Structure formats: C-alpha cells, structure tokens
Amino acid sequence: QVQLVESGGGLVQAGGSLRLSCAASGRTFSSYVVGWFRQAPGKEREFVAAIRGNGDRTYYADSVKGRFTISRDNARNTVYLQMNSLKPEDTAVYYCAARYDSTLYTARPHYDYWGQGTQVTVSS
C-alpha cells in the first residue's frame, strides 16, 4: 500500500513557476513508477509526466515538454514536478499516481494509487 499526498499548488501569473511535491508512504517507494496527471474543469484527466523508480527514465506529454521537469528523491519518498513558463492552459488540479512497476505508463488505469490533488491556477 502506498499513500500519496500532493502539495505546492497555488496561484501564479503566466510565465511564472511552481514546484509540486508528491510525498509517499511506504518502504519500497523506489520500486514504484510515479506519474503526474492533471484535470481542468469540464475536461478529462490527462497525463503530464512520469518517472521510473530509480529516476533513470522520464516521459512527458508534448504539451509540457521543455517546460516541466519531473524528478524524485527516494531518500525522502518524494517526487517533484517543476513547472516553468506556466500558461493559463496549465490551470488544473494536479494529481500524482503510483504503480509498483518499472514501465512508464501514460494511461490512468495503469496506476493503482492516487493522491487527492493540488490546485494550480495560472492567471493571464
């Protein structure tokens, strides 16, 4: 069992930056692939980025590539999402999710554990 708690969301102007954190419980966190997803009002939850358990590989949605960076600190059981050059269309609730696996999944059904989400609002 893994419990996930996101933090770091807030209100930021377009062009600004935020860093989200996903803190996990559990002693084998390094064996879990972690993904970030987001859901804007009236839209489906979509994939943002994912990272393998040892951090050696990452994958990004085209919409955030070059602006967002996913990383992890397994000693702290935490995954981060550094978001730069934010745009109003990045406004959404951001969720982290985990799966005991090494594959970088982009589809929601592959992830077994989810956090409660953190709101990110980007003003124009």
Short mmCIF file of N, CA, C and O in Angstrom, two decimals:
data_model
loop_
_atom_site.label_atom_id
_atom_site.label_comp_id
_atom_site.label_asym_id
_atom_site.label_seq_id
_atom_site.Cartn_x
_atom_site.Cartn_y
_atom_site.Cartn_z
N GLN A 1 0.83 -1.19 0.00
CA GLN A 1 0.00 0.00 0.00
C GLN A 1 0.87 1.24 0.00
O GLN A 1 1.87 1.32 0.70
N VAL A 2 0.46 2.21 -0.81
CA VAL A 2 1.16 3.49 -0.87
C VAL A 2 0.13 4.59 -0.72
O VAL A 2 -0.93 4.54 -1.35
N GLN A 3 0.42 5.54 0.12
CA GLN A 3 -0.43 6.73 0.23
C GLN A 3 0.34 7.92 -0.31
O GLN A 3 1.53 8.08 -0.02
N LEU A 4 -0.33 8.74 -1.10
CA LEU A 4 0.29 9.86 -1.79
C LEU A 4 -0.36 11.16 -1.36
O LEU A 4 -1.60 11.24 -1.31
N VAL A 5 0.46 12.18 -1.11
CA VAL A 5 -0.06 13.49 -0.73
C VAL A 5 0.65 14.55 -1.56
O VAL A 5 1.89 14.69 -1.47
N GLU A 6 -0.12 15.28 -2.36
CA GLU A 6 0.45 16.36 -3.17
C GLU A 6 0.44 17.68 -2.40
O GLU A 6 -0.42 17.90 -1.54
N SER A 7 1.38 18.53 -2.76
CA SER A 7 1.42 19.88 -2.20
C SER A 7 2.15 20.78 -3.18
O SER A 7 2.76 20.30 -4.14
N GLY A 8 2.07 22.09 -2.92
CA GLY A 8 2.82 23.03 -3.75
C GLY A 8 2.00 23.80 -4.76
O GLY A 8 2.53 24.67 -5.44
N GLY A 9 0.72 23.48 -4.87
CA GLY A 9 -0.11 24.22 -5.81
C GLY A 9 -0.37 25.64 -5.34
O GLY A 9 -0.02 26.01 -4.21
N GLY A 10 -0.97 26.44 -6.23
CA GLY A 10 -1.28 27.81 -5.87
C GLY A 10 -1.63 28.64 -7.08
O GLY A 10 -1.86 28.10 -8.17
N LEU A 11 -1.64 29.94 -6.87
CA LEU A 11 -1.96 30.90 -7.93
C LEU A 11 -0.67 31.56 -8.40
O LEU A 11 0.12 32.04 -7.57
N VAL A 12 -0.45 31.58 -9.70
CA VAL A 12 0.77 32.16 -10.26
C VAL A 12 0.41 32.87 -11.57
O VAL A 12 -0.54 32.48 -12.25
N GLN A 13 1.17 33.89 -11.89
CA GLN A 13 0.95 34.60 -13.15
C GLN A 13 1.56 33.82 -14.31
O GLN A 13 2.52 33.05 -14.12
N ALA A 14 1.03 34.04 -15.49
CA ALA A 14 1.59 33.41 -16.68
C ALA A 14 3.08 33.74 -16.79
O ALA A 14 3.50 34.88 -16.54
N GLY A 15 3.85 32.73 -17.15
CA GLY A 15 5.30 32.88 -17.23
C GLY A 15 6.02 32.52 -15.94
O GLY A 15 7.26 32.41 -15.94
N GLY A 16 5.27 32.35 -14.88
CA GLY A 16 5.86 32.02 -13.59
C GLY A 16 6.14 30.54 -13.42
O GLY A 16 5.98 29.75 -14.35
N SER A 17 6.57 30.19 -12.21
CA SER A 17 6.96 28.81 -11.91
C SER A 17 6.33 28.34 -10.61
O SER A 17 6.02 29.14 -9.72
N LEU A 18 6.14 27.03 -10.53
CA LEU A 18 5.72 26.36 -9.30
C LEU A 18 6.42 25.02 -9.24
O LEU A 18 6.74 24.43 -10.29
N ARG A 19 6.63 24.52 -8.02
CA ARG A 19 7.13 23.16 -7.86
C ARG A 19 6.14 22.37 -7.02
O ARG A 19 5.88 22.74 -5.86
N LEU A 20 5.61 21.33 -7.60
CA LEU A 20 4.71 20.44 -6.88
C LEU A 20 5.50 19.30 -6.26
O LEU A 20 6.50 18.86 -6.82
N SER A 21 5.02 18.84 -5.12
CA SER A 21 5.63 17.70 -4.45
C SER A 21 4.58 16.61 -4.26
O SER A 21 3.40 16.90 -4.05
N CYS A 22 5.04 15.38 -4.33
CA CYS A 22 4.19 14.22 -4.08
C CYS A 22 4.92 13.37 -3.04
O CYS A 22 5.91 12.72 -3.38
N ALA A 23 4.44 13.40 -1.81
CA ALA A 23 5.06 12.66 -0.73
C ALA A 23 4.37 11.32 -0.57
O ALA A 23 3.13 11.25 -0.53
N ALA A 24 5.16 10.26 -0.47
CA ALA A 24 4.61 8.91 -0.42
C ALA A 24 4.97 8.21 0.88
O ALA A 24 6.05 8.43 1.44
N SER A 25 4.08 7.35 1.32
CA SER A 25 4.37 6.47 2.44
C SER A 25 4.90 5.16 1.85
O SER A 25 4.82 4.93 0.65
N GLY A 26 5.45 4.30 2.69
CA GLY A 26 5.89 3.00 2.18
C GLY A 26 7.40 2.89 2.11
O GLY A 26 8.09 3.88 1.85
N ARG A 27 7.90 1.68 2.33
CA ARG A 27 9.34 1.47 2.40
C ARG A 27 9.97 1.10 1.07
O ARG A 27 11.17 1.09 0.95
N THR A 28 9.15 0.79 0.06
CA THR A 28 9.70 0.36 -1.23
C THR A 28 9.34 1.35 -2.33
O THR A 28 9.12 0.97 -3.47
N PHE A 29 9.31 2.60 -1.99
CA PHE A 29 8.90 3.63 -2.95
C PHE A 29 9.75 3.62 -4.19
O PHE A 29 9.29 3.94 -5.28
N SER A 30 11.01 3.25 -4.08
CA SER A 30 11.90 3.24 -5.23
C SER A 30 11.52 2.18 -6.26
O SER A 30 12.07 2.14 -7.36
N SER A 31 10.59 1.30 -5.92
CA SER A 31 10.11 0.28 -6.85
C SER A 31 8.85 0.70 -7.61
O SER A 31 8.29 -0.08 -8.39
N TYR A 32 8.42 1.94 -7.39
CA TYR A 32 7.19 2.43 -7.99
C TYR A 32 7.47 3.45 -9.09
O TYR A 32 8.26 4.38 -8.89
N VAL A 33 6.81 3.27 -10.22
CA VAL A 33 6.78 4.34 -11.21
C VAL A 33 5.73 5.35 -10.74
O VAL A 33 4.69 4.98 -10.20
N VAL A 34 6.03 6.64 -10.89
CA VAL A 34 5.13 7.69 -10.46
C VAL A 34 4.79 8.59 -11.64
O VAL A 34 5.68 8.98 -12.41
N GLY A 35 3.54 8.92 -11.76
CA GLY A 35 3.09 9.81 -12.81
C GLY A 35 2.38 11.02 -12.24
O GLY A 35 1.84 10.98 -11.13
N TRP A 36 2.43 12.10 -12.98
CA TRP A 36 1.63 13.29 -12.69
C TRP A 36 0.55 13.40 -13.77
O TRP A 36 0.85 13.23 -14.97
N PHE A 37 -0.64 13.70 -13.32
CA PHE A 37 -1.78 13.92 -14.21
C PHE A 37 -2.42 15.24 -13.82
O PHE A 37 -2.18 15.76 -12.73
N ARG A 38 -3.26 15.77 -14.70
CA ARG A 38 -3.99 16.98 -14.36
C ARG A 38 -5.39 16.93 -14.96
O ARG A 38 -5.63 16.27 -15.97
N GLN A 39 -6.29 17.65 -14.29
CA GLN A 39 -7.67 17.70 -14.75
C GLN A 39 -8.19 19.13 -14.64
O GLN A 39 -8.27 19.68 -13.54
N ALA A 40 -8.51 19.69 -15.80
CA ALA A 40 -9.11 21.02 -15.85
C ALA A 40 -10.63 20.88 -15.79
O ALA A 40 -11.18 19.83 -16.12
N PRO A 41 -11.32 21.94 -15.37
CA PRO A 41 -12.79 21.87 -15.28
C PRO A 41 -13.42 21.46 -16.60
O PRO A 41 -13.09 22.01 -17.65
N GLY A 42 -14.29 20.46 -16.55
CA GLY A 42 -15.00 20.00 -17.73
C GLY A 42 -14.19 19.16 -18.69
O GLY A 42 -14.65 18.84 -19.79
N LYS A 43 -12.97 18.80 -18.29
CA LYS A 43 -12.11 18.01 -19.17
C LYS A 43 -11.71 16.70 -18.52
O LYS A 43 -11.81 16.53 -17.30
N GLU A 44 -11.23 15.78 -19.36
CA GLU A 44 -10.74 14.51 -18.87
C GLU A 44 -9.40 14.71 -18.14
O GLU A 44 -8.64 15.64 -18.45
N ARG A 45 -9.13 13.81 -17.20
CA ARG A 45 -7.82 13.84 -16.55
C ARG A 45 -6.79 13.37 -17.56
O ARG A 45 -6.95 12.32 -18.20
N GLU A 46 -5.71 14.14 -17.70
CA GLU A 46 -4.71 13.84 -18.72
C GLU A 46 -3.33 13.65 -18.12
O GLU A 46 -2.98 14.23 -17.09
N PHE A 47 -2.54 12.86 -18.83
CA PHE A 47 -1.17 12.57 -18.44
C PHE A 47 -0.30 13.81 -18.61
O PHE A 47 -0.43 14.54 -19.60
N VAL A 48 0.63 14.00 -17.67
CA VAL A 48 1.58 15.11 -17.73
C VAL A 48 3.02 14.60 -17.84
O VAL A 48 3.76 14.96 -18.75
N ALA A 49 3.42 13.74 -16.90
CA ALA A 49 4.80 13.26 -16.87
C ALA A 49 4.87 12.01 -16.00
O ALA A 49 4.00 11.78 -15.16
N ALA A 50 5.93 11.22 -16.22
CA ALA A 50 6.14 10.02 -15.40
C ALA A 50 7.63 9.79 -15.22
O ALA A 50 8.45 10.22 -16.05
N ILE A 51 7.97 9.08 -14.14
CA ILE A 51 9.37 8.80 -13.84
C ILE A 51 9.48 7.40 -13.27
O ILE A 51 8.63 6.94 -12.48
N ARG A 52 10.52 6.69 -13.67
CA ARG A 52 10.74 5.34 -13.16
C ARG A 52 11.24 5.38 -11.73
O ARG A 52 11.70 6.41 -11.24
N GLY A 53 11.20 4.23 -11.06
CA GLY A 53 11.51 4.16 -9.65
C GLY A 53 12.90 4.66 -9.29
O GLY A 53 13.08 5.32 -8.25
N ASN A 54 13.88 4.36 -10.12
CA ASN A 54 15.25 4.81 -9.81
C ASN A 54 15.57 6.15 -10.48
O ASN A 54 16.70 6.61 -10.40
N GLY A 55 14.59 6.72 -11.15
CA GLY A 55 14.76 8.04 -11.73
C GLY A 55 15.56 8.08 -13.02
O GLY A 55 15.87 9.17 -13.52
N ASP A 56 15.85 6.91 -13.60
CA ASP A 56 16.73 6.90 -14.77
C ASP A 56 16.02 7.25 -16.06
O ASP A 56 16.68 7.59 -17.06
N ARG A 57 14.72 7.17 -16.06
CA ARG A 57 13.97 7.49 -17.27
C ARG A 57 12.71 8.29 -16.93
O ARG A 57 12.07 8.05 -15.91
N THR A 58 12.42 9.22 -17.82
CA THR A 58 11.23 10.06 -17.66
C THR A 58 10.50 10.16 -19.00
O THR A 58 11.07 9.86 -20.06
N TYR A 59 9.26 10.60 -18.91
CA TYR A 59 8.46 10.77 -20.13
C TYR A 59 7.49 11.91 -19.91
O TYR A 59 6.96 12.05 -18.80
N TYR A 60 7.27 12.72 -20.96
CA TYR A 60 6.44 13.92 -20.82
C TYR A 60 5.38 13.98 -21.92
O TYR A 60 5.61 13.54 -23.05
N ALA A 61 4.27 14.59 -21.57
CA ALA A 61 3.29 14.95 -22.60
C ALA A 61 3.88 16.06 -23.46
O ALA A 61 4.65 16.89 -22.96
N ASP A 62 3.51 16.07 -24.72
CA ASP A 62 4.04 17.08 -25.63
C ASP A 62 3.72 18.50 -25.15
O ASP A 62 4.50 19.43 -25.35
N SER A 63 2.58 18.65 -24.50
CA SER A 63 2.13 19.98 -24.09
C SER A 63 3.00 20.60 -23.01
O SER A 63 2.97 21.82 -22.80
N VAL A 64 3.79 19.80 -22.30
CA VAL A 64 4.62 20.33 -21.22
C VAL A 64 6.11 20.11 -21.46
O VAL A 64 6.95 20.60 -20.67
N LYS A 65 6.46 19.40 -22.51
CA LYS A 65 7.86 19.09 -22.78
C LYS A 65 8.66 20.38 -22.93
O LYS A 65 8.26 21.30 -23.64
N GLY A 66 9.79 20.43 -22.23
CA GLY A 66 10.64 21.62 -22.29
C GLY A 66 10.29 22.66 -21.25
O GLY A 66 11.06 23.59 -21.03
N ARG A 67 9.13 22.53 -20.60
CA ARG A 67 8.71 23.48 -19.57
C ARG A 67 8.64 22.83 -18.19
O ARG A 67 8.93 23.48 -17.18
N PHE A 68 8.24 21.57 -18.13
CA PHE A 68 8.11 20.85 -16.87
C PHE A 68 9.22 19.83 -16.73
O PHE A 68 9.68 19.24 -17.72
N THR A 69 9.63 19.59 -15.48
CA THR A 69 10.63 18.57 -15.19
C THR A 69 10.17 17.73 -14.01
O THR A 69 9.86 18.28 -12.95
N ILE A 70 10.15 16.43 -14.21
CA ILE A 70 9.81 15.51 -13.13
C ILE A 70 11.09 14.93 -12.55
O ILE A 70 12.04 14.63 -13.30
N SER A 71 11.14 14.80 -11.23
CA SER A 71 12.31 14.24 -10.57
C SER A 71 11.86 13.57 -9.28
O SER A 71 10.71 13.71 -8.88
N ARG A 72 12.77 12.85 -8.66
CA ARG A 72 12.40 12.18 -7.41
C ARG A 72 13.59 12.10 -6.47
O ARG A 72 14.75 12.06 -6.92
N ASP A 73 13.29 12.04 -5.19
CA ASP A 73 14.27 11.83 -4.13
C ASP A 73 13.77 10.66 -3.32
O ASP A 73 12.91 10.83 -2.44
N ASN A 74 14.28 9.48 -3.60
CA ASN A 74 13.76 8.29 -2.93
C ASN A 74 14.11 8.26 -1.44
O ASN A 74 13.42 7.61 -0.66
N ALA A 75 15.16 8.95 -1.06
CA ALA A 75 15.51 9.02 0.36
C ALA A 75 14.42 9.76 1.13
O ALA A 75 14.23 9.53 2.33
N ARG A 76 13.74 10.67 0.45
CA ARG A 76 12.66 11.43 1.06
C ARG A 76 11.28 10.91 0.64
O ARG A 76 10.26 11.52 1.00
N ASN A 77 11.26 9.85 -0.16
CA ASN A 77 9.98 9.31 -0.65
C ASN A 77 9.13 10.39 -1.31
O ASN A 77 7.92 10.48 -1.09
N THR A 78 9.76 11.20 -2.14
CA THR A 78 9.07 12.34 -2.74
C THR A 78 9.39 12.44 -4.23
O THR A 78 10.54 12.25 -4.63
N VAL A 79 8.36 12.75 -4.99
CA VAL A 79 8.51 13.06 -6.41
C VAL A 79 8.11 14.51 -6.62
O VAL A 79 7.16 14.99 -6.00
N TYR A 80 8.84 15.19 -7.49
CA TYR A 80 8.61 16.61 -7.74
C TYR A 80 8.19 16.84 -9.19
O TYR A 80 8.56 16.08 -10.08
N LEU A 81 7.46 17.92 -9.37
CA LEU A 81 7.16 18.39 -10.72
C LEU A 81 7.47 19.88 -10.75
O LEU A 81 6.74 20.69 -10.18
N GLN A 82 8.60 20.22 -11.36
CA GLN A 82 8.98 21.62 -11.53
C GLN A 82 8.31 22.15 -12.79
O GLN A 82 8.52 21.61 -13.87
N MET A 83 7.52 23.19 -12.62
CA MET A 83 6.74 23.74 -13.73
C MET A 83 7.20 25.17 -13.99
O MET A 83 7.05 26.04 -13.13
N ASN A 84 7.78 25.39 -15.16
CA ASN A 84 8.27 26.71 -15.56
C ASN A 84 7.47 27.22 -16.75
O ASN A 84 6.78 26.44 -17.43
N SER A 85 7.58 28.50 -17.01
CA SER A 85 6.90 29.13 -18.15
C SER A 85 5.42 28.73 -18.19
O SER A 85 4.89 28.33 -19.23
N LEU A 86 4.78 28.86 -17.06
CA LEU A 86 3.39 28.42 -16.95
C LEU A 86 2.47 29.25 -17.82
O LEU A 86 2.68 30.47 -18.01
N LYS A 87 1.44 28.59 -18.33
CA LYS A 87 0.45 29.21 -19.20
C LYS A 87 -0.93 29.07 -18.57
O LYS A 87 -1.16 28.13 -17.79
N PRO A 88 -1.85 29.94 -18.93
CA PRO A 88 -3.22 29.78 -18.39
C PRO A 88 -3.81 28.40 -18.65
O PRO A 88 -4.57 27.89 -17.82
N GLU A 89 -3.45 27.80 -19.76
CA GLU A 89 -3.99 26.46 -20.07
C GLU A 89 -3.40 25.36 -19.21
O GLU A 89 -3.84 24.21 -19.28
N ASP A 90 -2.43 25.69 -18.37
CA ASP A 90 -1.92 24.72 -17.40
C ASP A 90 -2.78 24.68 -16.13
O ASP A 90 -2.55 23.84 -15.26
N THR A 91 -3.75 25.57 -16.05
CA THR A 91 -4.63 25.60 -14.88
C THR A 91 -5.41 24.29 -14.78
O THR A 91 -6.06 23.85 -15.72
N ALA A 92 -5.31 23.64 -13.61
CA ALA A 92 -5.94 22.34 -13.40
C ALA A 92 -5.67 21.89 -11.98
O ALA A 92 -4.85 22.48 -11.27
N VAL A 93 -6.35 20.82 -11.58
CA VAL A 93 -5.97 20.09 -10.37
C VAL A 93 -4.94 19.05 -10.80
O VAL A 93 -5.16 18.30 -11.75
N TYR A 94 -3.82 19.05 -10.12
CA TYR A 94 -2.72 18.14 -10.45
C TYR A 94 -2.69 16.99 -9.45
O TYR A 94 -2.74 17.22 -8.23
N TYR A 95 -2.61 15.78 -9.99
CA TYR A 95 -2.61 14.57 -9.18
C TYR A 95 -1.33 13.78 -9.44
O TYR A 95 -0.86 13.70 -10.58
N CYS A 96 -0.79 13.16 -8.39
CA CYS A 96 0.26 12.19 -8.61
C CYS A 96 -0.33 10.80 -8.41
O CYS A 96 -1.32 10.62 -7.69
N ALA A 97 0.28 9.82 -9.08
CA ALA A 97 -0.21 8.46 -9.05
C ALA A 97 0.99 7.52 -9.08
O ALA A 97 2.06 7.88 -9.59
N ALA A 98 0.81 6.31 -8.56
CA ALA A 98 1.92 5.37 -8.47
C ALA A 98 1.47 3.96 -8.81
O ALA A 98 0.31 3.58 -8.64
N ARG A 99 2.46 3.19 -9.29
CA ARG A 99 2.22 1.78 -9.61
C ARG A 99 3.50 1.03 -9.32
O ARG A 99 4.60 1.51 -9.64
N TYR A 100 3.37 -0.16 -8.75
CA TYR A 100 4.54 -1.00 -8.45
C TYR A 100 4.99 -1.64 -9.75
O TYR A 100 4.51 -2.70 -10.15
N ASP A 101 5.89 -0.96 -10.44
CA ASP A 101 6.28 -1.38 -11.78
C ASP A 101 7.46 -0.53 -12.22
O ASP A 101 7.83 0.45 -11.54
N SER A 102 8.03 -0.88 -13.38
CA SER A 102 9.14 -0.10 -13.92
C SER A 102 8.82 0.53 -15.27
O SER A 102 9.64 1.24 -15.84
N THR A 103 7.61 0.29 -15.77
CA THR A 103 7.22 0.82 -17.08
C THR A 103 6.65 2.22 -16.92
O THR A 103 5.90 2.49 -15.97
N LEU A 104 6.99 3.10 -17.85
CA LEU A 104 6.48 4.48 -17.82
C LEU A 104 5.10 4.52 -18.47
O LEU A 104 4.98 4.75 -19.67
N TYR A 105 4.07 4.31 -17.68
CA TYR A 105 2.71 4.32 -18.20
C TYR A 105 2.19 5.74 -18.33
O TYR A 105 2.48 6.60 -17.50
N THR A 106 1.38 5.95 -19.36
CA THR A 106 0.74 7.26 -19.55
C THR A 106 -0.76 7.20 -19.34
O THR A 106 -1.41 8.24 -19.26
N ALA A 107 -1.33 6.02 -19.28
CA ALA A 107 -2.78 5.86 -19.16
C ALA A 107 -3.18 5.72 -17.70
O ALA A 107 -2.55 5.00 -16.93
N ARG A 108 -4.27 6.40 -17.33
CA ARG A 108 -4.73 6.40 -15.94
C ARG A 108 -4.99 5.00 -15.36
O ARG A 108 -4.63 4.75 -14.20
N PRO A 109 -5.61 4.09 -16.10
CA PRO A 109 -5.97 2.79 -15.50
C PRO A 109 -4.76 1.98 -15.01
O PRO A 109 -4.93 1.07 -14.22
N HIS A 110 -3.58 2.31 -15.51
CA HIS A 110 -2.39 1.54 -15.10
C HIS A 110 -1.93 1.89 -13.69
O HIS A 110 -1.17 1.14 -13.10
N TYR A 111 -2.37 3.02 -13.19
CA TYR A 111 -1.92 3.47 -11.87
C TYR A 111 -2.89 3.04 -10.77
O TYR A 111 -4.10 3.18 -10.91
N ASP A 112 -2.34 2.50 -9.71
CA ASP A 112 -3.16 1.92 -8.65
C ASP A 112 -3.41 2.86 -7.48
O ASP A 112 -4.40 2.70 -6.77
N TYR A 113 -2.52 3.78 -7.26
CA TYR A 113 -2.61 4.67 -6.10
C TYR A 113 -2.62 6.12 -6.56
O TYR A 113 -1.83 6.49 -7.44
N TRP A 114 -3.48 6.91 -5.94
CA TRP A 114 -3.66 8.30 -6.33
C TRP A 114 -3.69 9.20 -5.10
O TRP A 114 -4.20 8.81 -4.04
N GLY A 115 -3.18 10.41 -5.28
CA GLY A 115 -3.31 11.42 -4.25
C GLY A 115 -4.61 12.17 -4.41
O GLY A 115 -5.41 11.90 -5.31
N GLN A 116 -4.81 13.15 -3.54
CA GLN A 116 -6.08 13.90 -3.52
C GLN A 116 -6.06 15.10 -4.45
O GLN A 116 -7.10 15.70 -4.72
N GLY A 117 -4.89 15.47 -4.94
CA GLY A 117 -4.77 16.56 -5.90
C GLY A 117 -4.43 17.89 -5.26
O GLY A 117 -4.70 18.12 -4.08
N THR A 118 -3.81 18.75 -6.05
CA THR A 118 -3.50 20.10 -5.62
C THR A 118 -3.83 21.06 -6.76
O THR A 118 -3.53 20.78 -7.92
N GLN A 119 -4.45 22.18 -6.44
CA GLN A 119 -4.92 23.11 -7.46
C GLN A 119 -3.80 24.03 -7.93
O GLN A 119 -3.09 24.63 -7.11
N VAL A 120 -3.66 24.14 -9.23
CA VAL A 120 -2.74 25.09 -9.85
C VAL A 120 -3.58 26.03 -10.72
O VAL A 120 -4.32 25.57 -11.59
N THR A 121 -3.44 27.32 -10.47
CA THR A 121 -4.16 28.31 -11.25
C THR A 121 -3.17 29.31 -11.82
O THR A 121 -2.38 29.90 -11.07
N VAL A 122 -3.20 29.46 -13.14
CA VAL A 122 -2.29 30.38 -13.82
C VAL A 122 -3.12 31.51 -14.41
O VAL A 122 -3.98 31.29 -15.25
N SER A 123 -2.85 32.72 -13.95
CA SER A 123 -3.60 33.88 -14.43
C SER A 123 -2.89 34.52 -15.61
O SER A 123 -1.66 34.50 -15.70
N SER A 124 -3.67 35.09 -16.51
CA SER A 124 -3.09 35.71 -17.70
C SER A 124 -2.76 37.17 -17.46
O SER A 124 -3.12 37.77 -16.46
#
